[in-house]
Coordinates of C-alpha atoms in Angstrom, one line a residue:
M1423 CA 93.0 121.9 115.2
G1424 CA 95.0 123.3 118.5
V1425 CA 93.3 125.2 121.2
C1426 CA 95.0 128.3 120.4
D1427 CA 94.1 127.9 117.2
A1428 CA 90.6 127.6 118.2
F1429 CA 90.7 130.7 120.7
G1430 CA 92.3 132.8 117.8
Q1431 CA 89.0 132.1 115.5
Y1432 CA 86.7 132.7 118.5
E1433 CA 88.5 135.7 119.0
Q1434 CA 87.4 136.9 115.5
Y1435 CA 83.9 135.4 116.0
A1436 CA 83.3 137.3 119.0
P1437 CA 80.9 140.2 119.0
V1438 CA 82.4 143.6 118.6
G1439 CA 82.3 147.0 120.6
K1440 CA 82.1 145.1 123.9
P1441 CA 85.1 146.3 126.3
V1442 CA 87.4 143.9 127.7
I1443 CA 89.3 144.7 130.9
M1444 CA 92.8 142.7 130.5
N1445 CA 94.0 144.4 134.0
A1446 CA 91.5 143.3 136.4
P1447 CA 92.6 143.1 139.8
H1448 CA 91.7 139.4 140.2
L1449 CA 91.4 136.3 137.9
P1450 CA 87.8 135.9 136.4
K1451 CA 85.8 133.2 137.4
V1452 CA 85.6 130.8 134.4
A1453 CA 83.0 127.8 134.4
G1454 CA 82.2 128.1 138.0
I1455 CA 85.6 128.0 139.0
D1456 CA 86.6 130.6 141.9
S1457 CA 90.3 131.6 141.9
T1458 CA 90.3 132.6 145.9
V1459 CA 90.8 129.7 148.4
P1460 CA 88.5 130.5 151.4
P1461 CA 90.2 129.4 155.0
P1462 CA 89.5 126.5 157.0
A1463 CA 86.2 126.7 158.6
H1464 CA 88.3 125.5 162.1
T1465 CA 90.7 128.7 161.9
V1466 CA 90.1 130.9 164.7
A1467 CA 90.7 134.8 163.7
P1468 CA 92.6 136.7 166.5
A1469 CA 90.7 138.7 168.5
S1470 CA 91.8 142.2 166.8
E1471 CA 90.7 141.0 163.6
T1472 CA 87.4 139.8 165.3
A1473 CA 86.7 143.4 166.6
A1474 CA 87.3 145.1 163.3
P1475 CA 83.9 145.6 161.2
P1476 CA 83.6 143.4 158.2
V1477 CA 84.8 144.6 154.7
P1478 CA 81.8 144.7 152.2
A1479 CA 83.1 142.5 149.0
A1480 CA 83.8 144.9 145.9
P1481 CA 81.3 144.8 143.2
V1482 CA 82.0 143.1 140.1
A1483 CA 82.8 145.3 136.9
P1484 CA 80.4 144.8 134.2
A1485 CA 82.9 144.4 131.6
V1486 CA 84.7 141.5 134.0
A1487 CA 81.2 139.6 134.2
I1488 CA 80.9 140.1 130.4
L1489 CA 84.5 138.2 129.9
Q1490 CA 83.5 135.9 132.5
D1491 CA 80.0 134.9 130.3
R1492 CA 82.3 135.0 127.2
L1493 CA 84.9 132.8 128.3
A1494 CA 82.4 130.5 129.9
G1495 CA 80.8 130.2 126.3
W1496 CA 84.2 129.4 124.5
V1497 CA 84.8 126.6 126.9
S1498 CA 81.6 125.0 126.5
D1499 CA 81.7 125.3 122.7
L1500 CA 85.2 124.0 122.6
T1501 CA 84.3 121.0 125.1
T1502 CA 81.4 120.2 122.5
L1503 CA 83.4 120.3 119.5
H1504 CA 86.1 118.2 121.2
E1505 CA 83.7 115.7 122.1
L1506 CA 81.9 115.8 118.6
T1507 CA 85.3 115.2 116.6
E1508 CA 86.4 112.6 119.1
R1509 CA 83.2 110.6 118.5
V1510 CA 83.8 110.7 114.5
A1511 CA 87.4 110.2 115.0
R1512 CA 86.8 106.6 116.4
T1513 CA 84.5 105.6 113.5
A1514 CA 86.4 103.2 111.0
D1515 CA 83.7 102.6 108.9
R1516 CA 82.4 105.1 106.1
D1517 CA 78.5 104.7 106.7
D1518 CA 79.2 105.0 110.3
A1519 CA 80.9 108.4 109.9
L1520 CA 78.2 109.4 107.9
R1521 CA 75.7 108.8 110.4
E1522 CA 77.9 110.8 113.1
I1523 CA 78.4 113.5 111.4
V1524 CA 74.6 114.3 110.3
R1525 CA 73.6 113.2 113.9
A1526 CA 76.2 116.0 115.5
G1527 CA 75.5 118.2 112.9
A1528 CA 72.0 118.2 113.9
A1529 CA 72.9 118.4 117.4
L1530 CA 75.3 121.7 116.5
V1531 CA 72.5 123.6 114.4
G1532 CA 69.2 122.5 116.3
A1533 CA 67.4 120.5 113.9
R1534 CA 65.9 117.2 114.5
R1535 CA 66.1 115.5 110.9
G1536 CA 68.8 115.4 108.1
L1537 CA 70.5 113.5 105.2
I1538 CA 73.9 113.3 103.9
V1539 CA 74.8 112.4 100.0
L1540 CA 78.0 111.1 99.3
E1541 CA 78.7 111.7 95.7
P1542 CA 82.5 112.0 95.1
A1543 CA 83.1 114.7 92.4
D1544 CA 85.6 112.8 91.0
G1545 CA 82.9 109.9 89.9
Q1546 CA 84.6 107.0 91.4
G1547 CA 82.2 106.7 94.2
P1548 CA 80.9 105.2 96.4
D1549 CA 77.5 107.1 96.4
T1550 CA 75.3 106.6 99.0
T1551 CA 72.8 108.6 101.1
I1552 CA 72.3 108.2 105.0
G1553 CA 69.2 110.1 106.6
L1554 CA 68.8 111.3 110.4
G1555 CA 65.1 110.6 111.2
L1556 CA 64.3 110.0 107.6
A1557 CA 62.7 106.4 107.1
H1558 CA 63.6 105.0 103.3
A1559 CA 60.5 105.9 102.1
D1560 CA 61.2 109.5 102.9
L1561 CA 64.3 109.5 101.3
G1562 CA 62.7 108.1 98.3
H1563 CA 60.2 111.2 98.4
I1564 CA 63.1 113.7 98.6
E1565 CA 64.9 112.5 95.7
T1566 CA 61.7 112.5 93.6
V1567 CA 62.2 116.5 93.9
P1568 CA 64.2 118.0 90.8
R1569 CA 67.9 118.0 91.6
S1570 CA 68.5 121.5 90.5
V1571 CA 66.2 122.7 92.8
T1572 CA 67.3 121.3 96.0
S1573 CA 70.1 122.4 98.0
Y1574 CA 72.3 119.4 98.4
G1575 CA 71.6 119.3 94.3
R1576 CA 73.0 122.5 93.9
I1577 CA 76.1 121.7 95.9
L1578 CA 76.9 118.6 94.2
D1579 CA 76.3 119.8 91.0
G1580 CA 78.7 122.7 91.3
L1581 CA 75.8 125.4 90.5
P1582 CA 76.8 129.1 90.9
D1583 CA 76.4 130.2 94.6
A1584 CA 76.7 126.5 96.0
D1585 CA 80.2 126.6 97.4
S1586 CA 79.1 127.5 100.5
E1587 CA 76.4 126.8 103.2
I1588 CA 72.8 127.2 101.6
A1589 CA 70.0 128.6 104.2
S1590 CA 66.5 128.4 103.1
P1591 CA 65.0 130.0 106.7
D1592 CA 61.1 129.6 105.3
L1593 CA 60.8 127.1 102.4
L1594 CA 57.1 127.4 102.1
S1595 CA 56.8 131.0 101.7
E1596 CA 59.7 131.3 99.3
D1597 CA 58.8 132.6 95.6
G1598 CA 59.2 130.5 92.8
L1599 CA 59.5 127.1 94.8
D1600 CA 59.1 124.4 93.0
P1601 CA 55.9 122.7 93.3
R1602 CA 57.1 119.1 94.0
H1603 CA 59.6 120.6 96.6
R1604 CA 56.5 122.4 98.4
E1605 CA 54.6 118.9 98.1
V1606 CA 57.4 116.8 99.6
A1607 CA 58.0 119.5 102.2
A1608 CA 54.2 119.8 103.3
R1609 CA 54.0 115.8 103.2
L1610 CA 57.1 115.3 105.2
G1611 CA 56.6 118.0 107.5
Y1612 CA 59.7 120.3 107.4
A1613 CA 59.5 124.2 106.6
A1614 CA 62.9 125.2 106.6
S1615 CA 66.6 123.5 105.9
Y1616 CA 70.3 124.5 106.0
A1617 CA 72.7 122.7 104.0
V1618 CA 76.6 122.7 103.7
P1619 CA 79.1 121.3 101.5
L1620 CA 81.3 118.5 102.3
A1621 CA 84.6 118.9 100.6
T1622 CA 88.4 118.9 101.3
S1623 CA 91.2 120.6 99.5
A1624 CA 92.8 117.7 98.6
A1625 CA 90.0 115.0 97.8
G1626 CA 87.7 118.0 96.4
R1627 CA 84.2 117.7 96.8
L1628 CA 82.5 114.6 98.6
G1629 CA 79.0 115.3 99.0
A1630 CA 76.7 117.3 100.9
A1631 CA 74.8 117.5 104.2
V1632 CA 70.9 118.9 104.6
W1633 CA 69.5 119.3 108.0
L1634 CA 65.7 120.0 108.4
Y1635 CA 63.7 121.8 110.5
D1636 CA 59.8 121.6 111.6
E1637 CA 59.4 125.3 111.7
P1638 CA 60.7 128.1 109.7
A1639 CA 64.3 128.4 111.3
E1640 CA 68.0 129.0 110.9
P1641 CA 71.2 128.6 112.8
G1642 CA 72.8 131.9 114.0
E1643 CA 76.0 133.3 113.4
R1644 CA 77.4 131.1 116.7
Q1645 CA 75.7 128.0 115.5
R1646 CA 77.2 128.2 111.8
H1647 CA 80.8 128.8 113.3
L1648 CA 80.5 125.9 115.0
I1649 CA 79.1 123.5 112.6
G1650 CA 81.9 125.2 110.3
L1651 CA 84.4 124.0 112.6
Y1652 CA 83.0 120.5 113.1
V1653 CA 82.2 119.8 109.2
R1654 CA 85.9 120.7 108.2
Y1655 CA 87.6 118.1 110.5
A1656 CA 84.6 115.4 110.1
T1657 CA 85.2 115.7 106.1
E1658 CA 88.9 115.1 106.3
H1659 CA 88.4 111.7 108.4
L1660 CA 85.6 110.8 105.6
A1661 CA 87.9 111.6 102.8
R1662 CA 90.5 109.2 104.3
L1663 CA 87.7 106.5 105.1
T1664 CA 86.4 106.9 101.5
E1665 CA 89.8 106.1 100.0
L1666 CA 90.2 103.3 102.3
E1667 CA 86.5 101.9 101.0
R1668 CA 87.9 102.4 97.3
A1669 CA 91.1 100.3 97.8
R1670 CA 88.8 97.6 99.9
C1671 CA 86.7 97.1 96.8
K1672 CA 89.7 97.0 94.4
V1673 CA 91.2 94.1 96.4
A1674 CA 87.6 92.6 96.7
T1675 CA 87.1 92.9 93.3
I1676 CA 90.7 91.4 92.0
T1677 CA 90.2 88.4 94.5
E1678 CA 86.9 87.8 93.2
E1679 CA 88.0 87.8 89.7
L1680 CA 91.1 85.4 90.4
L1681 CA 88.2 82.7 91.7
P1682 CA 85.8 80.7 89.7
S1683 CA 83.2 82.7 88.4
R1684 CA 81.1 79.8 88.4
L1685 CA 81.2 76.2 89.4
P1686 CA 81.3 73.7 87.0
R1687 CA 78.4 70.8 86.6
V1688 CA 79.6 67.4 86.7
A1689 CA 77.2 64.2 86.8
G1690 CA 77.0 62.6 90.1
V1691 CA 77.8 65.8 92.4
Q1692 CA 76.5 69.1 93.1
L1693 CA 78.7 72.0 94.2
A1694 CA 78.5 75.2 96.3
A1695 CA 81.3 77.5 97.6
R1696 CA 81.4 80.5 100.1
H1697 CA 84.2 82.8 100.3
R1698 CA 84.8 85.9 102.7
T1699 CA 87.5 88.3 101.9
G1700 CA 89.3 90.5 104.9
P1701 CA 89.5 94.3 104.3
R1702 CA 93.4 94.0 103.1
G1703 CA 92.4 90.8 100.8
G1704 CA 93.8 87.7 101.7
G1705 CA 95.4 84.5 100.0
D1706 CA 92.8 82.0 100.5
W1707 CA 91.2 80.5 97.4
Y1708 CA 89.5 77.6 96.2
D1709 CA 89.0 75.6 92.7
A1710 CA 86.9 73.1 91.0
L1711 CA 87.6 72.2 87.6
P1712 CA 86.4 69.0 85.6
L1713 CA 89.0 66.3 84.3
P1714 CA 89.4 63.7 81.9
E1715 CA 87.2 60.7 81.8
G1716 CA 84.1 62.8 84.0
A1717 CA 86.4 63.0 87.1
L1718 CA 86.7 66.4 89.1
G1719 CA 89.4 67.9 90.7
L1720 CA 88.7 69.7 94.2
A1721 CA 91.1 72.4 95.6
V1722 CA 91.5 74.5 98.8
G1723 CA 94.6 76.7 99.9
S1724 CA 95.9 79.3 101.7
V1725 CA 98.9 81.5 101.0
T1726 CA 100.5 83.7 103.7
G1727 CA 100.2 87.4 104.3
A1728 CA 97.6 90.1 103.3
G1729 CA 97.3 92.6 100.8
P1730 CA 97.9 92.8 97.2
S1731 CA 100.9 90.7 97.2
A1732 CA 99.5 87.9 98.7
V1733 CA 96.2 88.1 96.4
A1734 CA 98.8 87.8 93.4
A1735 CA 100.3 84.9 94.8
M1736 CA 97.2 83.4 95.3
G1737 CA 96.3 83.9 91.8
R1738 CA 99.7 82.7 90.6
L1739 CA 99.4 79.4 92.8
R1740 CA 95.7 78.7 91.7
A1741 CA 96.7 78.9 88.1
S1742 CA 99.5 76.8 88.2
L1743 CA 97.6 73.8 90.2
R1744 CA 94.9 74.1 87.6
A1745 CA 97.6 73.3 85.0
Y1746 CA 99.5 70.4 87.0
A1747 CA 96.0 69.0 87.7
V1748 CA 95.1 68.4 84.3
M1749 CA 98.3 66.9 83.4
E1750 CA 98.7 64.4 86.7
G1751 CA 95.3 64.9 88.4
E1752 CA 95.1 61.5 89.4
D1753 CA 98.0 61.6 91.3
P1754 CA 97.3 64.5 93.9
V1755 CA 100.8 63.7 95.5
A1756 CA 102.6 64.7 92.4
V1757 CA 100.3 68.0 91.7
L1758 CA 101.3 69.2 95.3
S1759 CA 105.1 68.3 94.6
D1760 CA 105.0 70.1 91.6
L1761 CA 103.2 73.2 93.0
E1762 CA 105.7 73.0 95.9
L1763 CA 108.7 73.3 93.8
L1764 CA 107.4 76.0 92.0
L1765 CA 106.6 78.1 95.1
R1766 CA 110.0 77.6 96.3
L1767 CA 111.3 78.8 93.1
T1768 CA 109.3 81.6 92.5
E1769 CA 108.3 82.4 96.1
P1770 CA 111.2 81.6 98.5
A1771 CA 110.0 83.9 101.0
R1772 CA 106.5 82.6 101.3
S1773 CA 104.8 79.3 102.3
A1774 CA 101.4 78.1 101.7
T1775 CA 98.7 75.2 102.7
A1776 CA 96.7 73.5 99.9
L1777 CA 94.9 70.2 99.5
F1778 CA 93.6 68.8 96.4
A1779 CA 91.2 65.9 95.8
Y1780 CA 90.8 63.7 92.9
C1781 CA 87.2 62.8 92.6
E1782 CA 85.3 60.1 90.5
P1783 CA 81.6 60.9 91.2
A1784 CA 80.7 57.8 89.2
L1785 CA 82.5 55.7 91.6
R1786 CA 81.9 58.1 94.5
K1787 CA 85.6 57.8 95.1
I1788 CA 88.1 60.5 96.3
V1789 CA 92.0 60.5 96.2
L1790 CA 93.3 63.3 97.9
A1791 CA 96.3 64.8 99.3
G1792 CA 97.1 67.9 101.8
A1793 CA 100.2 69.9 102.5
G1794 CA 99.7 71.6 106.1
H1795 CA 96.0 72.0 105.2
A1796 CA 92.8 71.4 107.5
P1797 CA 91.1 67.7 106.9
P1798 CA 88.0 67.9 104.9
L1799 CA 84.7 67.0 106.6
V1800 CA 82.2 64.6 106.0
I1801 CA 78.6 65.3 106.6
G1802 CA 75.6 62.5 106.3
E1803 CA 72.8 61.4 108.1
R1804 CA 75.0 58.3 109.7
R1805 CA 78.2 60.4 110.3
T1806 CA 79.6 63.6 110.6
E1807 CA 83.7 63.2 110.8
F1808 CA 87.1 64.3 109.7
V1809 CA 88.6 62.4 107.3
E1810 CA 92.2 61.3 108.5
T1811 CA 94.8 62.5 106.3
S1812 CA 98.5 62.4 107.1
L1813 CA 100.5 65.3 108.5
S1814 CA 102.0 67.4 106.4
A1815 CA 104.5 70.7 106.6
P1816 CA 102.9 73.4 104.2
L1817 CA 104.3 74.1 101.0
G1818 CA 107.6 76.0 100.9
M1819 CA 108.7 75.2 104.7
L1820 CA 110.6 71.7 103.6
A1821 CA 113.6 71.2 100.9
C1822 CA 111.3 68.8 99.3
W1823 CA 107.8 68.1 100.2
E1824 CA 106.1 64.6 99.6
A1825 CA 103.5 63.0 101.8
P1826 CA 101.3 60.2 101.3
S1827 CA 97.9 60.6 99.9
V1828 CA 94.5 59.1 101.5
E1829 CA 91.5 57.4 99.6
F1830 CA 87.8 57.3 100.8
S1831 CA 84.4 57.0 99.5
P1832 CA 81.6 59.1 100.6
E1833 CA 78.0 57.6 100.8
P1834 CA 75.0 58.8 98.4
G1835 CA 73.8 61.7 99.9
E1836 CA 77.0 62.5 101.7
T1837 CA 78.6 65.9 101.6
V1838 CA 82.2 66.4 101.5
L1839 CA 83.1 69.9 103.1
L1840 CA 86.5 71.4 102.2
Y1841 CA 87.6 74.9 104.2
T1842 CA 90.3 76.9 105.1
D1843 CA 91.7 77.6 108.5
G1844 CA 90.4 81.3 108.1
L1845 CA 87.2 79.5 109.3
L1846 CA 88.7 78.4 112.6
H1847 CA 90.8 81.3 113.1
R1848 CA 87.7 83.6 113.3
T1849 CA 86.3 81.9 116.1
G1850 CA 89.2 83.2 118.2
D1851 CA 89.0 79.8 120.1
A1852 CA 92.2 77.4 120.4
M1853 CA 92.3 74.9 117.4
D1854 CA 91.0 72.1 119.2
R1855 CA 88.0 74.4 120.6
A1856 CA 87.5 75.6 117.1
F1857 CA 87.6 72.1 115.4
A1858 CA 84.8 71.0 118.0
R1859 CA 82.8 73.9 117.4
L1860 CA 82.8 73.0 113.5
H1861 CA 82.2 69.4 114.1
A1862 CA 79.2 70.5 116.0
A1863 CA 77.8 73.1 113.4
A1864 CA 78.2 69.9 111.0
A1865 CA 76.3 67.5 113.0
S1866 CA 73.8 70.1 113.8
V1867 CA 72.7 70.5 110.0
P1868 CA 68.8 70.3 109.5
K1869 CA 67.8 66.8 107.6
S1870 CA 65.7 69.5 105.1
I1871 CA 68.6 71.0 103.9
R1872 CA 70.9 68.0 103.5
D1873 CA 70.3 68.0 99.9
D1874 CA 71.5 71.2 99.2
P1875 CA 75.3 71.7 99.4
G1876 CA 75.0 75.4 99.4
S1877 CA 72.4 75.7 102.4
I1878 CA 74.6 73.4 104.3
A1879 CA 77.6 75.7 103.9
D1880 CA 75.8 78.2 104.7
H1881 CA 74.5 76.6 108.0
V1882 CA 77.8 75.6 109.3
L1883 CA 79.2 79.2 108.5
R1884 CA 76.1 80.9 110.6
T1885 CA 76.7 78.1 113.1
V1886 CA 80.5 78.4 113.6
L1887 CA 80.5 82.2 113.3
P1888 CA 77.3 83.4 115.1
D1889 CA 76.2 86.9 115.6
G1890 CA 77.5 88.2 111.8
L1891 CA 81.1 87.2 112.4
D1892 CA 81.0 85.7 109.1
A1893 CA 80.4 89.2 107.7
V1894 CA 82.4 91.4 109.7
D1895 CA 85.8 92.7 108.6
S1896 CA 88.7 90.3 109.7
R1897 CA 92.2 89.7 109.1
E1898 CA 91.3 86.4 108.1
D1899 CA 89.6 84.9 104.8
V1900 CA 87.2 82.4 105.0
V1901 CA 86.9 79.6 102.4
L1902 CA 83.9 76.5 102.2
L1903 CA 83.7 74.6 99.1
A1904 CA 81.0 71.8 99.7
A1905 CA 80.6 68.5 97.3
R1906 CA 77.5 66.6 97.7
F1907 CA 77.7 63.3 95.9
D1908 CA 74.5 61.7 94.7

């Protein structure tokens, strides 16, 4: 909304019947700014001028004063509108935008409490309710009121006369008010409400916003004009965030479907996995599959890039590794060599890191090979150390990949932790410091949870990424696969 457009709308909104003088001899004062420049205090006027009697200032015409007040009001309203729209435009999360809209709307209409119900008309969701000055129990009471008698329910259901604002200046005195609605209003202590739809021409109806007054009241004409301008802009921003949230949910769903729905049960070993997906979806993955003769294959990997193409490449790579592991899993080098050849032929512009471990739980023996991947971490009562693996380039980086495998034996009760480098990158530290932080987190695992690989993975995740960094949106995926050997 341009400034000229806003002024044009205010011209239409301005009260009629007031004279406006456009040919005033001097520019009017606006917001306390005086257009005249006074002479410096140290300047001495000539004697002839000092002898002349002072000339009294001409009185300001009433019409000029009216114009000044009107302009000052317009400037104040536009400044407020600009600040509020900037604040909502800075929100990058759907729920944050909803909280900002209901808070800003309450300030514009002069209410203390309110709520927003997000319920897109296309039925694709997401559906949510955000309250201002209302606890969860209060929102629950409001939801017990029959939907058809609430202002937001009429808007969301598209009932007649519900495509614009709905004002109820004195709820408790309305004839025919639903008894449950009257009871809830008395319990929560609100006597009036003002509701507006949240809709755009492209996305259609997204939801409804309702503000509640403690006493009988309703917004004035000026307030309704401002809230209309604000909601129009804020709803466009909310529609963009809603589409982004839907895209994220779709990518996350596809990613989760491409990963194991559950981990296998193999005698002699307990498994647990943790996965965090970035907002665009990434190519980090893990797998655990039972192999012949009681063996177990463990794998983690990461495909370069982000978004749907990386997710698709991850799915193809994981499915191929499962096939190679079944055929020649006892030789991890052969498994990764076959995977490298497949990647080079089918994804020539993409590289990937991978680690595959062939485990024999009955013998507590592990043979593993890695292609550009971070080494596993052994966590036990007597030691916490990284497994020494051979250095190797990622898959797809060399004309022919092959690196020697390594063999080690975990002690009874020890946990082998496999992970992707997203865990290290999310710390924001240099790699050496990130590895040190990971080692310290593993060494600090309490003895009370060392028997549970899931608790160990959770402890490492929270310690390496404190303050909720494991849950916030990030470009980096995180995968942890923990295997505790009996």
